[in-house]
Coordinates of C-alpha atoms in Angstrom, one line a residue:
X23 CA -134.6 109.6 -8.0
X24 CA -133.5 110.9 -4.4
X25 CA -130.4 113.1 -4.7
X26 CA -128.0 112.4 -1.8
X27 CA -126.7 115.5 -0.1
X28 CA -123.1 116.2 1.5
X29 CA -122.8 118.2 4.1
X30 CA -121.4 121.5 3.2
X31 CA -118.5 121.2 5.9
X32 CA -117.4 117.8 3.1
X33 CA -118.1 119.2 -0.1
X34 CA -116.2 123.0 1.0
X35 CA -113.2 120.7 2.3
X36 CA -112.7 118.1 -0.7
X37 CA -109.6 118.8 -1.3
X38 CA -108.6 118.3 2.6
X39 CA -110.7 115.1 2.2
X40 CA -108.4 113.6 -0.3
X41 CA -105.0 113.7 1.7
X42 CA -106.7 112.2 4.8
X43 CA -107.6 109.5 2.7
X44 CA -104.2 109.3 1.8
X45 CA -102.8 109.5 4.8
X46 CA -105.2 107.1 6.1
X47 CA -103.4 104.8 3.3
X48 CA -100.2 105.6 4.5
X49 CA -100.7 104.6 7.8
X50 CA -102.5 101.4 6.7
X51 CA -99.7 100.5 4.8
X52 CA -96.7 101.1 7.8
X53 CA -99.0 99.0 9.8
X54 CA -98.9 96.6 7.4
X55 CA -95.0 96.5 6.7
X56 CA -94.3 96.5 10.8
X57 CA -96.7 93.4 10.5
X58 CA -94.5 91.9 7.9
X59 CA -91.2 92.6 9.2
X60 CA -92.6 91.3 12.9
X61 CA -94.1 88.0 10.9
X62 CA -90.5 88.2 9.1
X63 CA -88.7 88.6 12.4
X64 CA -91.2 85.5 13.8
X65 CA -90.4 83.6 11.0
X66 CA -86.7 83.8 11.3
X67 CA -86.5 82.7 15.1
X68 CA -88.7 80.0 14.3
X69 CA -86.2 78.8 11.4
X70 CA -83.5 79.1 14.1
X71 CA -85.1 77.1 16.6
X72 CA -85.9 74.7 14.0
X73 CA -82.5 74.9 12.8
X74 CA -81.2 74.6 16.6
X75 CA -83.8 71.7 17.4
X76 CA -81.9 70.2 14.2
X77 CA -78.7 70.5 15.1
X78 CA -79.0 69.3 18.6
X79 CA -80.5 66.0 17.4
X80 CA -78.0 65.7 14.7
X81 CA -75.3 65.9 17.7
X82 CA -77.4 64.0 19.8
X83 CA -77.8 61.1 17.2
X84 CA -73.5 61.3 16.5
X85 CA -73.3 61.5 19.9
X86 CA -75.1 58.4 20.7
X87 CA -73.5 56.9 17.6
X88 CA -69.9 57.3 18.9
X89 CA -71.0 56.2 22.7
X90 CA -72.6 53.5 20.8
X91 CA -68.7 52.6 19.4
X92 CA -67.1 53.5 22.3
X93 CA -69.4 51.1 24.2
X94 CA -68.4 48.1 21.9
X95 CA -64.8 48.7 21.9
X96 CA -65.6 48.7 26.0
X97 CA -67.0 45.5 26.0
X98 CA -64.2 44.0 23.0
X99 CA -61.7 45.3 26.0
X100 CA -63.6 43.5 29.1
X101 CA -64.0 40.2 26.8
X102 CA -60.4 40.3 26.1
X103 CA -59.4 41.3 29.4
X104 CA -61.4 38.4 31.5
X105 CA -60.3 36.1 28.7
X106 CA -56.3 37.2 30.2
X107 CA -57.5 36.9 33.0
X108 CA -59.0 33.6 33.2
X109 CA -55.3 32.6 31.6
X110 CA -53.5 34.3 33.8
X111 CA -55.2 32.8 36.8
X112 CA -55.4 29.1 35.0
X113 CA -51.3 29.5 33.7
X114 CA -49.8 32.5 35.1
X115 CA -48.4 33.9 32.2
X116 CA -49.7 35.3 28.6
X117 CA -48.0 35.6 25.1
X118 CA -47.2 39.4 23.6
X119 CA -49.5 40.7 20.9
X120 CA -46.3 39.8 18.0
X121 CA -45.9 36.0 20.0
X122 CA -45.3 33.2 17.6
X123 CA -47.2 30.3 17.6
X124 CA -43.8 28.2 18.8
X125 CA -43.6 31.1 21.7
X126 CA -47.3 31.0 22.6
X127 CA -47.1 26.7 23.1
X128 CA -44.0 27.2 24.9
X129 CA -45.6 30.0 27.5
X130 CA -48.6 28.2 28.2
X131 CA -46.1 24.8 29.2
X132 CA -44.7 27.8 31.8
X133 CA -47.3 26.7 34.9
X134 CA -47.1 27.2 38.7
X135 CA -49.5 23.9 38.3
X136 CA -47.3 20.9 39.2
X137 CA -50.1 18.6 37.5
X138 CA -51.2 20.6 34.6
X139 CA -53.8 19.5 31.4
X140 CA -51.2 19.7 28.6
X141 CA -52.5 20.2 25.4
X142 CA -50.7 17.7 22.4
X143 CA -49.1 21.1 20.9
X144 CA -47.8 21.8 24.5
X145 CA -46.6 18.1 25.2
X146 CA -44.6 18.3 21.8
X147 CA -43.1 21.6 22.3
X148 CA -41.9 20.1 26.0
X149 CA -40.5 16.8 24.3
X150 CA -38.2 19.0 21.7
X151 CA -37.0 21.4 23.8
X152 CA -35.9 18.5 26.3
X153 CA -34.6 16.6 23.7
X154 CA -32.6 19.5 21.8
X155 CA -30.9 20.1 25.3
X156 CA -31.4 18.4 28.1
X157 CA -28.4 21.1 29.8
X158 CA -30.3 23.8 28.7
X159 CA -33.7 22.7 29.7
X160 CA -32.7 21.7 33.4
X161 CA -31.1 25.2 33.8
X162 CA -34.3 27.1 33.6
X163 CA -35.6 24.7 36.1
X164 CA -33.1 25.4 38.5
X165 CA -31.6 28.7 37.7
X166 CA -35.1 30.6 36.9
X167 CA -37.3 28.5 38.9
X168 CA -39.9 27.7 36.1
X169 CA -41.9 24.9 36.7
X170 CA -41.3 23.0 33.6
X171 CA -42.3 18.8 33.5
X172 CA -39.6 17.0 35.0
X173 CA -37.3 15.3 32.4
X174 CA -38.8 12.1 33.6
X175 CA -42.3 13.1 32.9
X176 CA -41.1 14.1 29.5
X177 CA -39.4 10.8 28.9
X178 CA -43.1 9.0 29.5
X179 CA -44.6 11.0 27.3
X180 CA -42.7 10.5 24.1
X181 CA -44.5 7.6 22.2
X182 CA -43.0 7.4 19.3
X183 CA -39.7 9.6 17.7
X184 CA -40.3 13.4 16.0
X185 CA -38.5 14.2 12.9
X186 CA -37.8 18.1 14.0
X187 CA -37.9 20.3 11.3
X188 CA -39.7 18.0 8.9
X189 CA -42.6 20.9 8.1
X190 CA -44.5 22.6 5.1
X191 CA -41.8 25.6 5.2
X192 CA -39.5 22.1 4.1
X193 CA -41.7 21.1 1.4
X194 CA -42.8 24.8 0.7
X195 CA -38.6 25.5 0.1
X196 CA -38.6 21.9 -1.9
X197 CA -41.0 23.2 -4.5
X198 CA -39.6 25.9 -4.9
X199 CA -36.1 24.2 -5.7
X200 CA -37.5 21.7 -8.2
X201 CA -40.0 24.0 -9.4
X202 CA -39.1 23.8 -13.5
X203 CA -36.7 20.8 -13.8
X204 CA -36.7 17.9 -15.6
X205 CA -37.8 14.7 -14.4
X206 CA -34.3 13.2 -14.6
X207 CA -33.4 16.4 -12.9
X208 CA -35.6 15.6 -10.5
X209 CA -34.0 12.6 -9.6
X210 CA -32.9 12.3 -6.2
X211 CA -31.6 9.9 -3.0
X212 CA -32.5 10.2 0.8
X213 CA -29.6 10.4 2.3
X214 CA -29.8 9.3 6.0
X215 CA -26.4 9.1 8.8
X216 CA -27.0 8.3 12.7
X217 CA -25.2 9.9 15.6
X218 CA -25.0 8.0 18.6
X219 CA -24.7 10.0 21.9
X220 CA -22.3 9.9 24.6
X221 CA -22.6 11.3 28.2
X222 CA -22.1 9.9 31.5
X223 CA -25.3 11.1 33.3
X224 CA -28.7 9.3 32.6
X225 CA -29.1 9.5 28.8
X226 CA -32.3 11.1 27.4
X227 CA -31.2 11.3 23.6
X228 CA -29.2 8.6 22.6
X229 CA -29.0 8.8 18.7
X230 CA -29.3 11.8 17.0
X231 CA -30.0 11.1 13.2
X232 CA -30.4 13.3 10.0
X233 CA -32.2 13.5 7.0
X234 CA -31.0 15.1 3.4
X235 CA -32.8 15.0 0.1
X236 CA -29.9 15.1 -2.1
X237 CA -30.2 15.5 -6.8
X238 CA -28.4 13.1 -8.5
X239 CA -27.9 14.7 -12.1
X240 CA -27.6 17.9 -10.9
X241 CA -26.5 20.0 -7.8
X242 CA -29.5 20.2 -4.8
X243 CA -29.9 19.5 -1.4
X244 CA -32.2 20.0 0.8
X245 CA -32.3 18.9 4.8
X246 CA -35.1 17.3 5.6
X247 CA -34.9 17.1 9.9
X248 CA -33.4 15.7 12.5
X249 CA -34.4 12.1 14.6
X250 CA -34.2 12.6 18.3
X251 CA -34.7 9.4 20.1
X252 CA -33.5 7.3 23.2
X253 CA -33.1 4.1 20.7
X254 CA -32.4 3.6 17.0
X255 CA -33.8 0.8 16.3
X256 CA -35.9 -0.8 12.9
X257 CA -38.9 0.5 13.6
X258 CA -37.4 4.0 14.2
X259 CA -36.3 4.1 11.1
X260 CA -38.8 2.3 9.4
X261 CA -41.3 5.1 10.9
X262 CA -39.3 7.7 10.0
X263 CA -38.8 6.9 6.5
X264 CA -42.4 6.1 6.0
X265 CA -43.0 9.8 7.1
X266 CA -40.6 10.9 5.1
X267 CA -41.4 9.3 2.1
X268 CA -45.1 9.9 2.5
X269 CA -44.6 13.6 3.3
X270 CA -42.8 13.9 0.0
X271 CA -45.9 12.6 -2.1
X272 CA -47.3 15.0 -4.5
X273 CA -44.2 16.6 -5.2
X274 CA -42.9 15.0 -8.4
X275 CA -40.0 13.7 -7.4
X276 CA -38.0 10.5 -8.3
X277 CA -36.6 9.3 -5.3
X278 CA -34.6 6.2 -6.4
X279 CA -31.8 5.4 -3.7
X280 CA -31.2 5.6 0.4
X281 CA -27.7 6.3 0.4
X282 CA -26.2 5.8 4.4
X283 CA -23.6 3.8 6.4
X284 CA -23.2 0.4 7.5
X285 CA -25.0 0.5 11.0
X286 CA -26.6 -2.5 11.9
X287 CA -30.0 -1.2 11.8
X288 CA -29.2 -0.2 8.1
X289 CA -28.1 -3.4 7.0
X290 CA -31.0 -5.1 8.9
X291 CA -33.8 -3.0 8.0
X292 CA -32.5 -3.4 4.4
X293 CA -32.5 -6.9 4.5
X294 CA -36.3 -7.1 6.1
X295 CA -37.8 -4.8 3.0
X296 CA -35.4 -6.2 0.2
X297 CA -37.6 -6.3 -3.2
X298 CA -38.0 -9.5 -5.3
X299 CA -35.7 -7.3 -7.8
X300 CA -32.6 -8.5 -5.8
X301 CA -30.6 -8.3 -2.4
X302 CA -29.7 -4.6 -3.5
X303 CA -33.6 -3.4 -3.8
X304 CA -35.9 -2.8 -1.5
X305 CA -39.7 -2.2 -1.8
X306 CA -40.8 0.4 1.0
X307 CA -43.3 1.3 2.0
X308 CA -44.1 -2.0 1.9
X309 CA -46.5 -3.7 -0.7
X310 CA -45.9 -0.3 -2.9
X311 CA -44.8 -0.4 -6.6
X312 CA -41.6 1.9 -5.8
X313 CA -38.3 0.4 -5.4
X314 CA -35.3 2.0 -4.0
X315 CA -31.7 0.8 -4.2
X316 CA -29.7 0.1 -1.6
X317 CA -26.1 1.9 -1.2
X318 CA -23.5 2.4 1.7
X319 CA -21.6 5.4 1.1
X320 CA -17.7 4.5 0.3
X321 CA -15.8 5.9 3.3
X322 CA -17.9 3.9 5.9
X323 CA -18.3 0.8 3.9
X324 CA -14.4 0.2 2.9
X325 CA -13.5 0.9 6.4
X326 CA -15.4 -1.0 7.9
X327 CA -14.5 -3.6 5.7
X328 CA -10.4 -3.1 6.2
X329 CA -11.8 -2.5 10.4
X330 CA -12.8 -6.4 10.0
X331 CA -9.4 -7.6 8.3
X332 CA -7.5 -5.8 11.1
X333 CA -9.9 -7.4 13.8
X334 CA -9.3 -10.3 12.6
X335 CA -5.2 -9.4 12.7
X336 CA -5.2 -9.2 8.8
X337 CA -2.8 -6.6 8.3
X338 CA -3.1 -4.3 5.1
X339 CA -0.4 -2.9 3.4
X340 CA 0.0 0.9 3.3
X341 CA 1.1 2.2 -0.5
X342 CA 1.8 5.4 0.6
X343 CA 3.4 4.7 4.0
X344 CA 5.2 2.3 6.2
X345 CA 4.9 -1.2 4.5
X346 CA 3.2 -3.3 6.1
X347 CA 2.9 -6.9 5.9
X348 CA 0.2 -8.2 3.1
X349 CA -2.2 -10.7 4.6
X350 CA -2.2 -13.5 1.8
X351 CA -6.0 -14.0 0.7
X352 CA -5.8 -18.0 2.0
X353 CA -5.3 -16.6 5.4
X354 CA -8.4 -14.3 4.4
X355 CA -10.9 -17.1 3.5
X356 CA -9.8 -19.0 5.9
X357 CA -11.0 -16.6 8.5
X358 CA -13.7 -16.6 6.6
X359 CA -14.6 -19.5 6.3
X360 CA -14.3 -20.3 10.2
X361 CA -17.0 -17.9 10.8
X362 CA -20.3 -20.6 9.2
X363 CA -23.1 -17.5 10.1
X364 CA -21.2 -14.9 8.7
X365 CA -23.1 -12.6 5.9
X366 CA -22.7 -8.7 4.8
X367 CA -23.9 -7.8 7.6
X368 CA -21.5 -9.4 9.9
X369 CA -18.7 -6.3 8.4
X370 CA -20.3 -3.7 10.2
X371 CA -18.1 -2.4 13.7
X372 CA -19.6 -2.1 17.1
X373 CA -16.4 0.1 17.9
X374 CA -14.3 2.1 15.6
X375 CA -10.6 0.1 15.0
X376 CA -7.3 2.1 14.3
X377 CA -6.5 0.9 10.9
X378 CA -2.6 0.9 9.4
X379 CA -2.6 3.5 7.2
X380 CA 0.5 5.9 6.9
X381 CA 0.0 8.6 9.8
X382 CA 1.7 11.3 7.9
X383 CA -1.3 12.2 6.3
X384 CA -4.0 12.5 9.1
X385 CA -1.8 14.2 11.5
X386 CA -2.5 17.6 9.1
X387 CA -6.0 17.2 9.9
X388 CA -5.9 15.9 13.5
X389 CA -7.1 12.7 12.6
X390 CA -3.8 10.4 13.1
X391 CA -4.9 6.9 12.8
X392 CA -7.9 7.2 12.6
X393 CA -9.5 7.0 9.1
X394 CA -13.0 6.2 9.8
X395 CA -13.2 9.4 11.8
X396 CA -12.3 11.3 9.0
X397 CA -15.1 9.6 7.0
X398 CA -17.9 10.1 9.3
X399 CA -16.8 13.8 9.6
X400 CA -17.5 13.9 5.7
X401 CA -20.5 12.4 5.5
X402 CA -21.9 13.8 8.7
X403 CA -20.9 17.6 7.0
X404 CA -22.9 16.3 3.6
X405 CA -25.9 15.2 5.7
X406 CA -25.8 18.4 7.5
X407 CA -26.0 20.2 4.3
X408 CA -22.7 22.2 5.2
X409 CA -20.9 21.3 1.8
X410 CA -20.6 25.0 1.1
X411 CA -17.0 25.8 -0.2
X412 CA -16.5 28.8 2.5
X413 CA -16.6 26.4 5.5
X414 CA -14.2 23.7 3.7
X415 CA -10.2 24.3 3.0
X416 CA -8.9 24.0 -0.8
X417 CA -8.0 19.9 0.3
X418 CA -11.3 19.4 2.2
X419 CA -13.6 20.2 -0.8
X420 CA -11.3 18.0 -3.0
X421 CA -12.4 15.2 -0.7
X422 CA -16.1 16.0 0.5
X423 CA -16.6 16.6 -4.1
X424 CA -14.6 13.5 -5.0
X425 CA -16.9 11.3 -2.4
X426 CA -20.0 12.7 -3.7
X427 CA -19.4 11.8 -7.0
X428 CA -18.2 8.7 -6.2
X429 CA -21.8 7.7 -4.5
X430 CA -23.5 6.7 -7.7
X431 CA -20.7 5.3 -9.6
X432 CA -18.5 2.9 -7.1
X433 CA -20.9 2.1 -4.1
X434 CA -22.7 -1.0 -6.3
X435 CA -19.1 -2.1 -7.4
X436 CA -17.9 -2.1 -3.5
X437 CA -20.7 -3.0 -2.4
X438 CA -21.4 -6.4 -4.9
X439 CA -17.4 -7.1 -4.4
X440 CA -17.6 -7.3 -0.8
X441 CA -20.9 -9.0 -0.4
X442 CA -19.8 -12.0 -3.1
X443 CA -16.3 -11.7 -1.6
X444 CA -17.1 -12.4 1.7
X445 CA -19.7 -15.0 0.7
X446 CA -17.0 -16.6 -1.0
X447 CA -18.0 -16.2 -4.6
X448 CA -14.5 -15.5 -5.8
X449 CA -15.8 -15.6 -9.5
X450 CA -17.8 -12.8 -9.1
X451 CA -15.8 -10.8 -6.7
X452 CA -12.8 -11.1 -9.3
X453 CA -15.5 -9.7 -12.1
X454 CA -16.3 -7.1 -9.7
X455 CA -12.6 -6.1 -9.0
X456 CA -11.5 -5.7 -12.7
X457 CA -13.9 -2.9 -12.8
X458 CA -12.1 -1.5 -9.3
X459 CA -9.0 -1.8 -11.4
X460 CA -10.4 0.2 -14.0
X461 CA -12.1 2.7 -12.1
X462 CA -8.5 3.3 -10.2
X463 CA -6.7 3.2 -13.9
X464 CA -8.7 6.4 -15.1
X465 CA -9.6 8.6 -12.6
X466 CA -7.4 11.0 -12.1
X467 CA -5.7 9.9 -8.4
X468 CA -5.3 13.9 -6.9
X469 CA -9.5 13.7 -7.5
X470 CA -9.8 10.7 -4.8
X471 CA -9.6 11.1 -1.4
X472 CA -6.9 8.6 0.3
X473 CA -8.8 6.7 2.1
X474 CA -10.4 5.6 -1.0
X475 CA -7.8 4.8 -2.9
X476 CA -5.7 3.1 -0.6
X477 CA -8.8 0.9 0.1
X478 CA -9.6 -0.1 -3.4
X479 CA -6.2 -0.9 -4.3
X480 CA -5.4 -3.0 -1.2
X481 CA -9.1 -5.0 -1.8
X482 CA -8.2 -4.8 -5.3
X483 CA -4.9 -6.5 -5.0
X484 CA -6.3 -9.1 -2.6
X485 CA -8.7 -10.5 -4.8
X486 CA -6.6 -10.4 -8.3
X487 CA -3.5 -12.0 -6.4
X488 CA -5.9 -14.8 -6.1
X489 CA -7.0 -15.2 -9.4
X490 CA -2.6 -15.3 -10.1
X491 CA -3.3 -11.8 -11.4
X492 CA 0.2 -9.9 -10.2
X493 CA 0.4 -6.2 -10.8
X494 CA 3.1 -4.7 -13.6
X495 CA 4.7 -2.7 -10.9
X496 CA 4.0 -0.5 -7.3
X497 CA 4.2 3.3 -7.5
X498 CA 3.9 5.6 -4.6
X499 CA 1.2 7.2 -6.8
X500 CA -0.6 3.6 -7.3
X501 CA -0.4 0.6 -8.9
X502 CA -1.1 -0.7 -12.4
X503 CA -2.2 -3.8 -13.9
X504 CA -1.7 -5.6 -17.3
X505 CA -4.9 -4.9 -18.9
X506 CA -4.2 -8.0 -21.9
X507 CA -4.2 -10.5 -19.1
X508 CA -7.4 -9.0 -17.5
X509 CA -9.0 -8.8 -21.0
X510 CA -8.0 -12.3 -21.4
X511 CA -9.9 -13.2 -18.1
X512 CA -12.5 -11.3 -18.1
X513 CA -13.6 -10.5 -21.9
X514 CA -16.3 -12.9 -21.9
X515 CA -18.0 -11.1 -19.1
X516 CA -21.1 -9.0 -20.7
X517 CA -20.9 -6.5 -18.0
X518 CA -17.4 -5.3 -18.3
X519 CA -16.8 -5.6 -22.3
X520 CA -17.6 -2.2 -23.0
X521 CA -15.7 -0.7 -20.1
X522 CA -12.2 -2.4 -20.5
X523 CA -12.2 -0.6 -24.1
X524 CA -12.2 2.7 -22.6
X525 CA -9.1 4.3 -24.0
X526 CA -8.9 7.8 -22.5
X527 CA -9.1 9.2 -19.0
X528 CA -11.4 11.6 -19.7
X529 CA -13.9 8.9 -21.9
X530 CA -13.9 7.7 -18.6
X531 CA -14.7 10.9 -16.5
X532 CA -17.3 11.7 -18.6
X533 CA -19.3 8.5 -18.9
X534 CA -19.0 8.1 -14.8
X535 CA -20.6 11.5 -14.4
X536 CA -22.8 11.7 -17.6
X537 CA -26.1 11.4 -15.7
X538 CA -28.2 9.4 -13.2
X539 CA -29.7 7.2 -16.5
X540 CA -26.1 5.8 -17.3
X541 CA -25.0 5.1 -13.6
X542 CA -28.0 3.4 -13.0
X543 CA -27.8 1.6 -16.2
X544 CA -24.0 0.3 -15.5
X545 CA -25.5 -0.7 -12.3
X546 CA -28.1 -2.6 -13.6
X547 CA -25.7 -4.9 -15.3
X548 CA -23.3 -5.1 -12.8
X549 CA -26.1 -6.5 -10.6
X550 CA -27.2 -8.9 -13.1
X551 CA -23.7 -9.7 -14.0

């Protein structure tokens, strides 16, 4: 086996050998920890440039992101704007971002364009500000120069009258009102009254007429809207009841009456949709199951009537005032009787008459002589829905309470005793009367406007002094009536036996303003009496 020599320089120096080694070692290993750290120090700038390169397309991307949003709202602005534009050059003017929808029709009818393409909303915004004020709408012609459609133009636009105000924010505030009554709560009457009217320049509006839904058993009103038209006429009317009445469907109500004055349309239109029920029925709309009745309301109706007498020189006698000569009832039929067409319709006006009533009492209220005045203001007020007690005196509410009431208990009495009187059916008319007589017996007089009273009594009086019927005595505060001899009379009448029994005032008050179920029921039989 070869043996393997050192050379004697190694194996004299082993010692010096071993440290190199380690030294050798040592170096090895700072070479190697530089080469880390310098790997380590490579390694953390790439992380940072990866990190950077990270960041920078992070920003990048949000960046393009928010020019991406910024871009968009851009373009949202430039639609919008050319869109204001293309108005602005088309109208001239543009609505505010809070603008109604009433404001925004009414701007774009504001045109530099003296033959503009009106829209329908446009037309009827035009139409009701012209016919709310025709004043008003001719000043911002002339005064601020806007180019609004000539009141002429407007006038051949208008087809066909606009109840204003007749809306779902109506029928919204209606269901709310009703919302948890009774049916018989829910019984109600349109009440309608026309205003005709006057100026000397060319008229554009020539009627102005109002709507109110009115509850019978209990206290609610509602207005409905307002007619504006050049004529009143049937078909007016018919056309705005129809909307009326068919706007009103689906809300549960019982509409059972139309409650107005004695215009000639009125009385005309009445007569043209009159029911098979009787003359004081109508059906409408027509060839519908509903039936309404038919009342005037009292102030118009007995003034008018006492208007014909004095027309006719029949002079009525004032209880409360200056006498005044009686006309005798011959002198009555025989006017009467000259007149071969005359009907219930033939009472009504053209033109208000002074009537004879004592003056004392009007000139407090600035209405001297002139009773039917003081009526319409009334019933204008209810139809208005102004019968709050703030805007009435003590005396005033006394009157505007004492007429409502009176619409559903009295109106078929007057009404039946004038229609049979003038059509000469004394027998009835007599029948009719004794239930005047006890109307007037048990209601207490300071509850009854004037007017009223003065007027039953003096028709009252006519009819009974011809039956040979003479009052007990005259008192300032009325007259009075020997109920034995009307008993006698009258007792075998069906419709009056149970009311000439009543022995108490307030049995009386009480079954006149029980409900809508008993004043329709009385009615009922005095209709078919």
């Amino acid at each position: 086996m070869p043996v393997l020599y050192l050379p004697t320089l190694i194996a004299d120096e082993g010692v010096n050998f071993g440290n190199n080694v380690e030294g050798i070692v040592s170096n090895e290993r700072l070479d190697i920890d530089e080469f880390k750290c310098e790997v380590n120090v490579e390694n953390l700038e790439i992380n940072n440039n990866i990190s950077s390169v990270v960041e920078e397309e992070e920003s990048s991307i949000n960046k393009d992101i928010c020019l991406q949003r910024e871009n968009e709202l851009l373009l949202a602005k430039v639609a919008a704007l050319e869109e204001k534009v293309e108005f602005l050059l088309a109208n001239g003017i543009f609505p505010g971002k809070e603008a109604s929808k009433a404001s925004i029709a009414f701007a774009r009818v504001i045109t530099n364009d003296s033959t503009p393409p009106y829209t329908p909303e446009q037309l009827d915004v035009v139409q009701h500000l012209q016919l709310l004020s025709k004043e008003n709408y001719e000043y911002m012609i002339d005064k601020f120069k806007i180019a609004l459609p000539s009141t002429e133009s407007v006038l051949s636009w208008q087809t066909k009258p606009t109840l204003v105000g007749f809306d779902d924010d109506v029928k919204e505030t209606l269901h709310t009102i009703i919302e948890g009554m009774t049916e018989q709560e829910r019984t109600c009457a349109i009440q309608f009254d026309s205003l005709k009217v006057t100026d000397t320049d060319s008229n554009v509006v020539t009627y102005s007429l109002g709507l109110q839904l009115s509850g019978l058993c209990n206290e609610w009103r509602i207005l409905l809207g307002f007619l504006l038209t050049r004529e009143y006429s049937i078909s007016v009317l018919e056309g705005v009841l129809r909307e009326v009445l068919v706007g009103l469907k689906g809300l549960s109500l019982k509409i059972v009456s139309l409650i107005c004055d004695r215009h000639t349309v009125h009385v005309q239109f009445f007569q043209q949709y009159r029911g098979y029920l009787g003359p004081n029925r109508l059906c409408f709309p027509p060839n519908s199951e509903d039936t309404l009745h038919c009342m005037f309301d009292i102030p118009h109706l007995l003034t008018n009537l006492l208007n014909y007498f004095l027309d006719n020189q029949v002079f009525i006698k004032s209880r409360l005032g200056k006498q005044i000569d009686v006309a005798s009832p011959a002198l009555i039929f025989k006017i009467f009787e000259s007149k071969n067409d005359l009907d219930a319709s033939n009472i009504t006006c053209s033109q208000l008459q002074k009537t004879h009533f004592a003056t004392s009492y009007y000139k407090s209220y600035s209405y001297e002589n002139k009773p039917m005045d003081r009526a319409a203001a009334i019933f204008n007020r209810n139809v208005l829905a102004a019968l709050d007690s703030d805007i009435f005196s003590e005396t005033e509410q006394v009157m505007v309470e004492a007429t409502k009431k009176l619409f559903a208990g009295i109106i078929p009495i007057v009404e039946l005793c004038t229609n049979n009187f003038i059509n000469n059916d004394k027998n009835e008319a007599c029948a009719i009367a004794y239930r005047s007589i006890f109307f007037l017996q048990f209601v207490e007089c300071g509850n009854i406007p004037f007017m009223l009273q003065q007027s039953l009594e003096t028709m009252t009086s006519l009819l009974l002094e011809y039956e040979g019927i003479k009052p007990k005595h005259c008192v300032n505060d009325g007259i009075e009536y020997d109920f034995a001899e009307i008993r006698k009379r009258c007792g075998g009448r069906p419709a009056f036996n149970d009311l000439i029994n009543v022995k108490s005032r307030s049995d009386c008050v009480i079954k006149l303003t029980r409900s809508i179920d008993r004043t329709l029921f009385w009615s009922e039989k005095c209709f078919n009496a």
